[in-house]
GROMACS .gro file of C-alpha atoms in nm:
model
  306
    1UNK     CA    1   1.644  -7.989   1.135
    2UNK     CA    2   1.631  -7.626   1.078
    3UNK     CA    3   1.495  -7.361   1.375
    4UNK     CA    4   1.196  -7.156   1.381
    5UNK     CA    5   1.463  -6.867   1.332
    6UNK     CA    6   1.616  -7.028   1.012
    7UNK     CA    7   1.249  -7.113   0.863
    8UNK     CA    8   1.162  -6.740   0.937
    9UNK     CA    9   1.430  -6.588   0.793
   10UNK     CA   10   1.372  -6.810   0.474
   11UNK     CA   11   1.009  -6.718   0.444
   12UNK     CA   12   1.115  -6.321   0.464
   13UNK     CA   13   1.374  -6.405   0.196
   14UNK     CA   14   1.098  -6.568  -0.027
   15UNK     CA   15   0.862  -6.280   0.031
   16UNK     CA   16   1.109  -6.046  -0.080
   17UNK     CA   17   1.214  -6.275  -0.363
   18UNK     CA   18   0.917  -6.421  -0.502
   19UNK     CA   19   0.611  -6.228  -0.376
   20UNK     CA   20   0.787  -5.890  -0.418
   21UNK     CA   21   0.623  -5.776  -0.129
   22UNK     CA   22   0.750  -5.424  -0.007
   23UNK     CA   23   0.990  -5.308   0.247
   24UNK     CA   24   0.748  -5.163   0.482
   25UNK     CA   25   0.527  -5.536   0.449
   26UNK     CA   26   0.824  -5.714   0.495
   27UNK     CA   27   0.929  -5.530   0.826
   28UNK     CA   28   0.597  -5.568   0.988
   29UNK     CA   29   0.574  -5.984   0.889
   30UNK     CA   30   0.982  -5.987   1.039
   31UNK     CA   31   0.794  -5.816   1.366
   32UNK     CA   32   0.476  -6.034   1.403
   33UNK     CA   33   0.672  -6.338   1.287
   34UNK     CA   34   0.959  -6.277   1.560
   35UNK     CA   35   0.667  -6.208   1.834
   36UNK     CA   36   0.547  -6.505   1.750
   37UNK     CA   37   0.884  -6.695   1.759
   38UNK     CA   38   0.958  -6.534   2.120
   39UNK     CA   39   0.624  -6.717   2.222
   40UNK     CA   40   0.666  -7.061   2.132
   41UNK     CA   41   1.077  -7.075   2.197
   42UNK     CA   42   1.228  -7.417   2.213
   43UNK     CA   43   0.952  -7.576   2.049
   44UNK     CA   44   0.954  -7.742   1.731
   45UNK     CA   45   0.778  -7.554   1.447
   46UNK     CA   46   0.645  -7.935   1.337
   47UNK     CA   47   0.499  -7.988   1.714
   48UNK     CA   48   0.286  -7.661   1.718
   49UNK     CA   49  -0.066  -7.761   1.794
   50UNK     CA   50  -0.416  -7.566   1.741
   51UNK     CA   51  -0.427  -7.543   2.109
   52UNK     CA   52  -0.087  -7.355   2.154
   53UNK     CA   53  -0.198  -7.095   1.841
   54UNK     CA   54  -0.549  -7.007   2.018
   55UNK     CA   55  -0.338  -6.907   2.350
   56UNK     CA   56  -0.124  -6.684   2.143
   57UNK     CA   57  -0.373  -6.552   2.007
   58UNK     CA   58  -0.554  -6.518   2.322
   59UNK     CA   59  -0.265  -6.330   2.445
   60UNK     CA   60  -0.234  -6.061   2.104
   61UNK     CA   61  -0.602  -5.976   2.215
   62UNK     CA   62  -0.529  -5.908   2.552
   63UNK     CA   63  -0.233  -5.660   2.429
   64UNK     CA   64  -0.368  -5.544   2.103
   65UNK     CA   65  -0.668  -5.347   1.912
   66UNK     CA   66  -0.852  -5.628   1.690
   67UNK     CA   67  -0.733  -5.457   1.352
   68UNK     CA   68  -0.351  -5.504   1.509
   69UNK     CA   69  -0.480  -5.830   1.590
   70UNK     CA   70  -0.611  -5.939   1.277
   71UNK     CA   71  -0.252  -5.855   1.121
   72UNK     CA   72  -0.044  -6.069   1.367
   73UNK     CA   73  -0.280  -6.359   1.318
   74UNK     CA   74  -0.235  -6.301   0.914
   75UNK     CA   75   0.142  -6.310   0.914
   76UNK     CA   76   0.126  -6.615   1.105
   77UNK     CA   77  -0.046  -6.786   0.936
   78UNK     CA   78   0.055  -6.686   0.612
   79UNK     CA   79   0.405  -6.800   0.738
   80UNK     CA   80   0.241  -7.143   0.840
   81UNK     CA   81   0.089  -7.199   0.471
   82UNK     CA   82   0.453  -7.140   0.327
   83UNK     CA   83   0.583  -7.418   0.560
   84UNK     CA   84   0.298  -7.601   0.436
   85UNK     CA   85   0.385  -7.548   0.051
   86UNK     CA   86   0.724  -7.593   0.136
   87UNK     CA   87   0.692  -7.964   0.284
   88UNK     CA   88   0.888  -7.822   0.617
   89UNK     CA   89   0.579  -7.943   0.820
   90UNK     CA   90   0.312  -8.249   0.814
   91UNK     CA   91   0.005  -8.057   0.862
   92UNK     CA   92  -0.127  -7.690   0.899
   93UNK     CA   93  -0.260  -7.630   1.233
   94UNK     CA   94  -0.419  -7.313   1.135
   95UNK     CA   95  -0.657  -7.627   0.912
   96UNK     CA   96  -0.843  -7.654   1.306
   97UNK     CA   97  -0.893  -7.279   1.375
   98UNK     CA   98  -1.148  -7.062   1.288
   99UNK     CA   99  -1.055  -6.703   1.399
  100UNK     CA  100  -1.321  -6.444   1.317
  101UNK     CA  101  -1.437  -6.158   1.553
  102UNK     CA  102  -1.595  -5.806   1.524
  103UNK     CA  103  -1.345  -5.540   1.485
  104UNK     CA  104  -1.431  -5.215   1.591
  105UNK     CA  105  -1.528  -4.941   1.290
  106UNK     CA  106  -1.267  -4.666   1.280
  107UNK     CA  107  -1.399  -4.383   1.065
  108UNK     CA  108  -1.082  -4.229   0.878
  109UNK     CA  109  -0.960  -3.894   1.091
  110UNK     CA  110  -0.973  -3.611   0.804
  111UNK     CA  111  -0.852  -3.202   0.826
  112UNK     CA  112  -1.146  -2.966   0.821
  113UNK     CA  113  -1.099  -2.742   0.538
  114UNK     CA  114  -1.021  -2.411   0.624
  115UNK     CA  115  -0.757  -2.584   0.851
  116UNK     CA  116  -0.587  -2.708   0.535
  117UNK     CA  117  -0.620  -2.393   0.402
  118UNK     CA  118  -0.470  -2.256   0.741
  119UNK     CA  119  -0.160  -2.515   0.732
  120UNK     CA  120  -0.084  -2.444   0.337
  121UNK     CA  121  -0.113  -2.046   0.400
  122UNK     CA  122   0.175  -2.103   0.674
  123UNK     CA  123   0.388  -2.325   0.503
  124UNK     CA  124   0.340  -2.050   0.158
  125UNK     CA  125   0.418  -1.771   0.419
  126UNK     CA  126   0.770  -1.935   0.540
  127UNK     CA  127   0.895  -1.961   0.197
  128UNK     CA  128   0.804  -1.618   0.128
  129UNK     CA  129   0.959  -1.490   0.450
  130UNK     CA  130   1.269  -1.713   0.439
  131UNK     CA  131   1.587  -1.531   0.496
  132UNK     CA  132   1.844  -1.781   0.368
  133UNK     CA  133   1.842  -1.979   0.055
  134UNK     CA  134   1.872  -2.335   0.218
  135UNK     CA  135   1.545  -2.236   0.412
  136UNK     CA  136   1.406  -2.083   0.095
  137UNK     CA  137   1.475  -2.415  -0.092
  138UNK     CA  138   1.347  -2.687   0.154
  139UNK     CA  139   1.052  -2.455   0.215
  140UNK     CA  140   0.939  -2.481  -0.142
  141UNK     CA  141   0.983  -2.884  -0.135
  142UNK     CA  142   0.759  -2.867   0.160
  143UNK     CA  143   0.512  -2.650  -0.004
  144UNK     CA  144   0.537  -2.922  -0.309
  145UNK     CA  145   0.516  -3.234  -0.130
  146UNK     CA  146   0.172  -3.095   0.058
  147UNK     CA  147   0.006  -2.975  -0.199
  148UNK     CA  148   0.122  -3.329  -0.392
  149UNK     CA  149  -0.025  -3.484  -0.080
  150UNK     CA  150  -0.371  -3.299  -0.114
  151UNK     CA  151  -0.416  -3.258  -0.459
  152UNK     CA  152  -0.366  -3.640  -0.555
  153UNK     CA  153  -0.464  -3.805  -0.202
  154UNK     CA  154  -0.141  -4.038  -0.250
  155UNK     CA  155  -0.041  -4.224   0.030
  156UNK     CA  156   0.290  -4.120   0.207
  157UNK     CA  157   0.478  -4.444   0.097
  158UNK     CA  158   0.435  -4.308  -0.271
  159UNK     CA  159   0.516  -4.012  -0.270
  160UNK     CA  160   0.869  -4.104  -0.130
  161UNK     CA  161   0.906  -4.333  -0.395
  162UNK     CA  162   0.816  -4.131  -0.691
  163UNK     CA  163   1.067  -4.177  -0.938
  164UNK     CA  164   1.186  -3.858  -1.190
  165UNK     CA  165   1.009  -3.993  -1.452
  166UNK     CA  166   0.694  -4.084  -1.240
  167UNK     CA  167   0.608  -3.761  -1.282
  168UNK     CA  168   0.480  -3.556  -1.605
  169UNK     CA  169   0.392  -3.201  -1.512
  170UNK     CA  170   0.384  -3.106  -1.953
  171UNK     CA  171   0.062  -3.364  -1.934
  172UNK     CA  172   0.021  -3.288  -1.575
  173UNK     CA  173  -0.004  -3.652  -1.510
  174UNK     CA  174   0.152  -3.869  -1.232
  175UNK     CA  175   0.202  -4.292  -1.215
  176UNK     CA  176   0.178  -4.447  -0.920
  177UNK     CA  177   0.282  -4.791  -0.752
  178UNK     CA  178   0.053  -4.866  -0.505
  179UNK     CA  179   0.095  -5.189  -0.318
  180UNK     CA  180   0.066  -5.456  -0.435
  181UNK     CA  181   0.267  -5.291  -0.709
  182UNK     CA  182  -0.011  -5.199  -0.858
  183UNK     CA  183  -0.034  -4.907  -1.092
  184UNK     CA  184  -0.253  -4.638  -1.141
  185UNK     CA  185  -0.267  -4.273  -1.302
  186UNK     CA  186  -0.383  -3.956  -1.126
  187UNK     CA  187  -0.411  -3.593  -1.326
  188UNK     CA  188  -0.293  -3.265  -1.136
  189UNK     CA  189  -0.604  -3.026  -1.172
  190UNK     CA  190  -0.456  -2.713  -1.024
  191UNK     CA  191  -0.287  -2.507  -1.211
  192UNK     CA  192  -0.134  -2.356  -0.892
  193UNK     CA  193   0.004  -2.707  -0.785
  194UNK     CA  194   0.165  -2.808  -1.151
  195UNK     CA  195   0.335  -2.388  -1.143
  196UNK     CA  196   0.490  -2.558  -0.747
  197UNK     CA  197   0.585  -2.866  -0.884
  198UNK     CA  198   0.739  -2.727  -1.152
  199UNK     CA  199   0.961  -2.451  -0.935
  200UNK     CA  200   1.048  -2.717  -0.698
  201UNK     CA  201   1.202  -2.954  -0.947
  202UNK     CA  202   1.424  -2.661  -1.131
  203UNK     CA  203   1.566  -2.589  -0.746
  204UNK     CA  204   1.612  -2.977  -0.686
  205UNK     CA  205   1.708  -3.081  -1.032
  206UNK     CA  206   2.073  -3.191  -0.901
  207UNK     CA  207   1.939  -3.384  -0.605
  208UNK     CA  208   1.673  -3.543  -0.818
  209UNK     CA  209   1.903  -3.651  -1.077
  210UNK     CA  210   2.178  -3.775  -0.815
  211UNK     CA  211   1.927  -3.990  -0.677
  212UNK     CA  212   1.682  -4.074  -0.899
  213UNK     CA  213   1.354  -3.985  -0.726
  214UNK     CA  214   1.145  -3.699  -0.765
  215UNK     CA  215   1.142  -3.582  -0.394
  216UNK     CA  216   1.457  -3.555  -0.299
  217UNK     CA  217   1.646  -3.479   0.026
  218UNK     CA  218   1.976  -3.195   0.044
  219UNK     CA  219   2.180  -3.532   0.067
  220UNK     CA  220   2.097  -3.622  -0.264
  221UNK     CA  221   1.880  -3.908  -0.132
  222UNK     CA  222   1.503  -3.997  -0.139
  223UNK     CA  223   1.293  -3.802   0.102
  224UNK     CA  224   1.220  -4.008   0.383
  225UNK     CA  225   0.861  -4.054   0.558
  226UNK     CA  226   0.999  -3.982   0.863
  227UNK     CA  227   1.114  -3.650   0.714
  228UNK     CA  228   0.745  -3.561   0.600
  229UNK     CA  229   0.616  -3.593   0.914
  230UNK     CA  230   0.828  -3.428   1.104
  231UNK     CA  231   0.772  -3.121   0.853
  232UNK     CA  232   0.414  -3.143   0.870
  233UNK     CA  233   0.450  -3.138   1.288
  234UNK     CA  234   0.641  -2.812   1.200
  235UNK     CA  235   0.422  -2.595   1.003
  236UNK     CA  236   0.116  -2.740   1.260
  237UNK     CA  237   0.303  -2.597   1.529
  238UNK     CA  238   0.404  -2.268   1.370
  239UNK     CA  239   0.044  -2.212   1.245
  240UNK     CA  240  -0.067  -2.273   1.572
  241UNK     CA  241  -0.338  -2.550   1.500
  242UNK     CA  242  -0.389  -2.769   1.787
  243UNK     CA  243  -0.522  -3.083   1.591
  244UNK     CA  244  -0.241  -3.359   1.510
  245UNK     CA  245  -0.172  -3.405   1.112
  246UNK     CA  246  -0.058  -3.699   0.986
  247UNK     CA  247   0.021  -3.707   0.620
  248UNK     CA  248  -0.255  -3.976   0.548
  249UNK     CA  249  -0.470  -3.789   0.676
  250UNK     CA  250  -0.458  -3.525   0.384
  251UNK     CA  251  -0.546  -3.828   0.153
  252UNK     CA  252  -0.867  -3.909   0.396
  253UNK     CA  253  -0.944  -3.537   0.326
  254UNK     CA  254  -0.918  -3.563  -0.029
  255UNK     CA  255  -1.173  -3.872  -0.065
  256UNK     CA  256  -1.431  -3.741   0.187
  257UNK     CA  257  -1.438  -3.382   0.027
  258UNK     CA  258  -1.454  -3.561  -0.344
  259UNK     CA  259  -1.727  -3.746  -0.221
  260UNK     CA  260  -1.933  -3.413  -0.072
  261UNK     CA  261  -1.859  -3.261  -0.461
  262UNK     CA  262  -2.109  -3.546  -0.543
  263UNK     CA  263  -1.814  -3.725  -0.784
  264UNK     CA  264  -1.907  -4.076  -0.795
  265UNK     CA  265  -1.748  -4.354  -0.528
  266UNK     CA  266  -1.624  -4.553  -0.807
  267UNK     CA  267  -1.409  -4.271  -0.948
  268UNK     CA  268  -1.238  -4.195  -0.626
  269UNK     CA  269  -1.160  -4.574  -0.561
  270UNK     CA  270  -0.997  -4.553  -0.882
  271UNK     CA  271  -0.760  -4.248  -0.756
  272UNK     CA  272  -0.686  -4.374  -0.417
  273UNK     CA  273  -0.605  -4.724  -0.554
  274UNK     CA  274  -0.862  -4.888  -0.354
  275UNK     CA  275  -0.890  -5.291  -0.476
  276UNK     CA  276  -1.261  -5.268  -0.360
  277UNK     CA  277  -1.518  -5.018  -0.374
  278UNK     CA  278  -1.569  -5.195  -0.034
  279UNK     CA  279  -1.281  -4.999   0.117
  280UNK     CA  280  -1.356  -4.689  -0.046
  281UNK     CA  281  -1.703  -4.701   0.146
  282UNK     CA  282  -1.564  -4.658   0.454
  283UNK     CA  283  -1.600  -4.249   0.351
  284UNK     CA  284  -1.964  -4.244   0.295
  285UNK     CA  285  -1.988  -4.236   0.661
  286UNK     CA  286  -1.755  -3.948   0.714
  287UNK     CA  287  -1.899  -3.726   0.464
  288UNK     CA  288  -2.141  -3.589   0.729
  289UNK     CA  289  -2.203  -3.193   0.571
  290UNK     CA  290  -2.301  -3.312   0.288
  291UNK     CA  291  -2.550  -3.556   0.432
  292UNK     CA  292  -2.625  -3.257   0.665
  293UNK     CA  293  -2.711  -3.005   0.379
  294UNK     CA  294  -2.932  -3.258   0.154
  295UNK     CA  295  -3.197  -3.329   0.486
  296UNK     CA  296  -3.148  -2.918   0.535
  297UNK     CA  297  -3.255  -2.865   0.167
  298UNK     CA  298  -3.461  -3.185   0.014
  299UNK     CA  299  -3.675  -3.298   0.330
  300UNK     CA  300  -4.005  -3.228   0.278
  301UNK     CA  301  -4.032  -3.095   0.638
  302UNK     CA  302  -3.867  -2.800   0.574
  303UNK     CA  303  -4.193  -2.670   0.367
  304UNK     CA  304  -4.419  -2.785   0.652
  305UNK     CA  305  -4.637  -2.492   0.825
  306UNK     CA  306  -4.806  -2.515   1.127
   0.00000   0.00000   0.00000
């Protein structure tokens, strides 16, 4: 009989294989799968009982925020319904749990304006001051990749994996593949952004075409997530703004102040790639100025007298 090891490694494998899941999904199941595995060592994957998944998940609660939570217990039991499918075990025990609890509302952190403003200024100012031509070259990818970041609201994972032909700056369109490989179209409206975009791929043309995607490192390889984050802690520090950026944070930005514009929910779920207008809600509570201004200008109390 096979080991818990063996049946996890298997399950990864058919992930990868047949549910062409992602690299970065694939990593965190291989994580919250091992966890798990560490936890219930030596015992039989066949003998695992209701009771002994209700203490581990006991224990991810004690050690864990419930959205952190709520992933664990997924890959788990996700894994459990492939050994399920798979004939490798008699019966599901997840079949005599019910797991549900409250998790905690986290409203999306997003970058006040005029400290976007602030950030893109700096980052515009390095390039312009930059006294050698490598710094003069990876200072206009960085200008690229945050105005790419702000302009679209794409999440960090696709921009790295933007492919040369992904993007169309003479229609000023890019394609995206979200997760789930899903695909979806987003239009550049700045001007400014598609005159960047185009400067930066006529300086990285040989990386790009060495390597195939349109943001490109000086090693002729795709620009790394790692690598945007550690520029964006660069320019935050040089521009002196105390707030930490993250790079989804610029696509938080872009939703909330879309949705202060007044354009409709159901047209920004459509950019970000949202499967559910349900997700996309989640802004309507952190558009707050714009809620702000329409009690400051509509309420009748404002024309009361007395």
């Amino acid at each position: 009989m096979m080991n818990t090891q063996t049946h996890i490694t298997n399950y990864l494998k058919y992930c990868k294989g047949q549910k062409l899941l992602d690299e970065k999904t694939l990593k965190a199941y291989q994580i919250d799968l091992m966890q798990f595995h560490s936890k219930i060592a030596g015992t039989d994957i066949s003998k695992i009982t209701p009771g002994m998944l209700e203490d581990y998940i006991g224990s991810l609660h004690l050690n864990y925020k419930p959205k952190t939570v709520k992933r664990k217990i997924a890959s788990v039991k996700a894994f459990f319904h492939y050994l399920e499918y798979k004939d490798l075990i008699g019966w599901n025990p997840f079949c005599k749990i019910h797991v549900k609890f409250r998790e905690a509302a986290t409203l999306p952190k997003t970058i006040p304006l005029h400290t976007v403003e602030k950030f893109l200024a700096t980052v515009y100012k390095q390039h312009a001051q930059a006294k050698t031509a490598h710094q003069k070259k990876t200072s206009l990818r960085d200008i690229a990749v945050t105005e790419l970041l702000f302009s679209t609201g794409m999440r960090i994972s696709e921009l790295c994996s933007l492919k040369a032909g992904d993007v169309n700056l003479t229609d000023k369109s890019i394609l995206i593949f979200g997760k789930g490989a899903k695909e979806r179209k987003i239009q550049i409206g700045s001007e400014d952004v598609i005159y960047i975009l185009t400067e930066y791929r006529n300086a990285f043309l040989d990386e790009i075409q060495s390597c195939g995607h349109f943001f490109a490192s000086r090693a002729n390889r795709a620009l790394s997530d790692q690598s945007v984050r550690r520029m964006i802690n660069k320019y935050t520090a040089i521009a002196a703004i105390e707030m930490h950026i993250t790079p989804h944070m610029f696509r938080h930005t872009f939703a909330t102040s879309l949705l202060e514009a007044d354009v409709d929910i159901r047209y920004i779920q459509e950019m970000l790639g949202h499967s559910s207008i349900n997700i996309t809600q989640i802004y309507t509570h952190v558009a707050m100025s714009k809620q702000r201004d329409i009690l400051a200008t509509k309420h009748p109390r404002k024309d009361f007298h007395f």
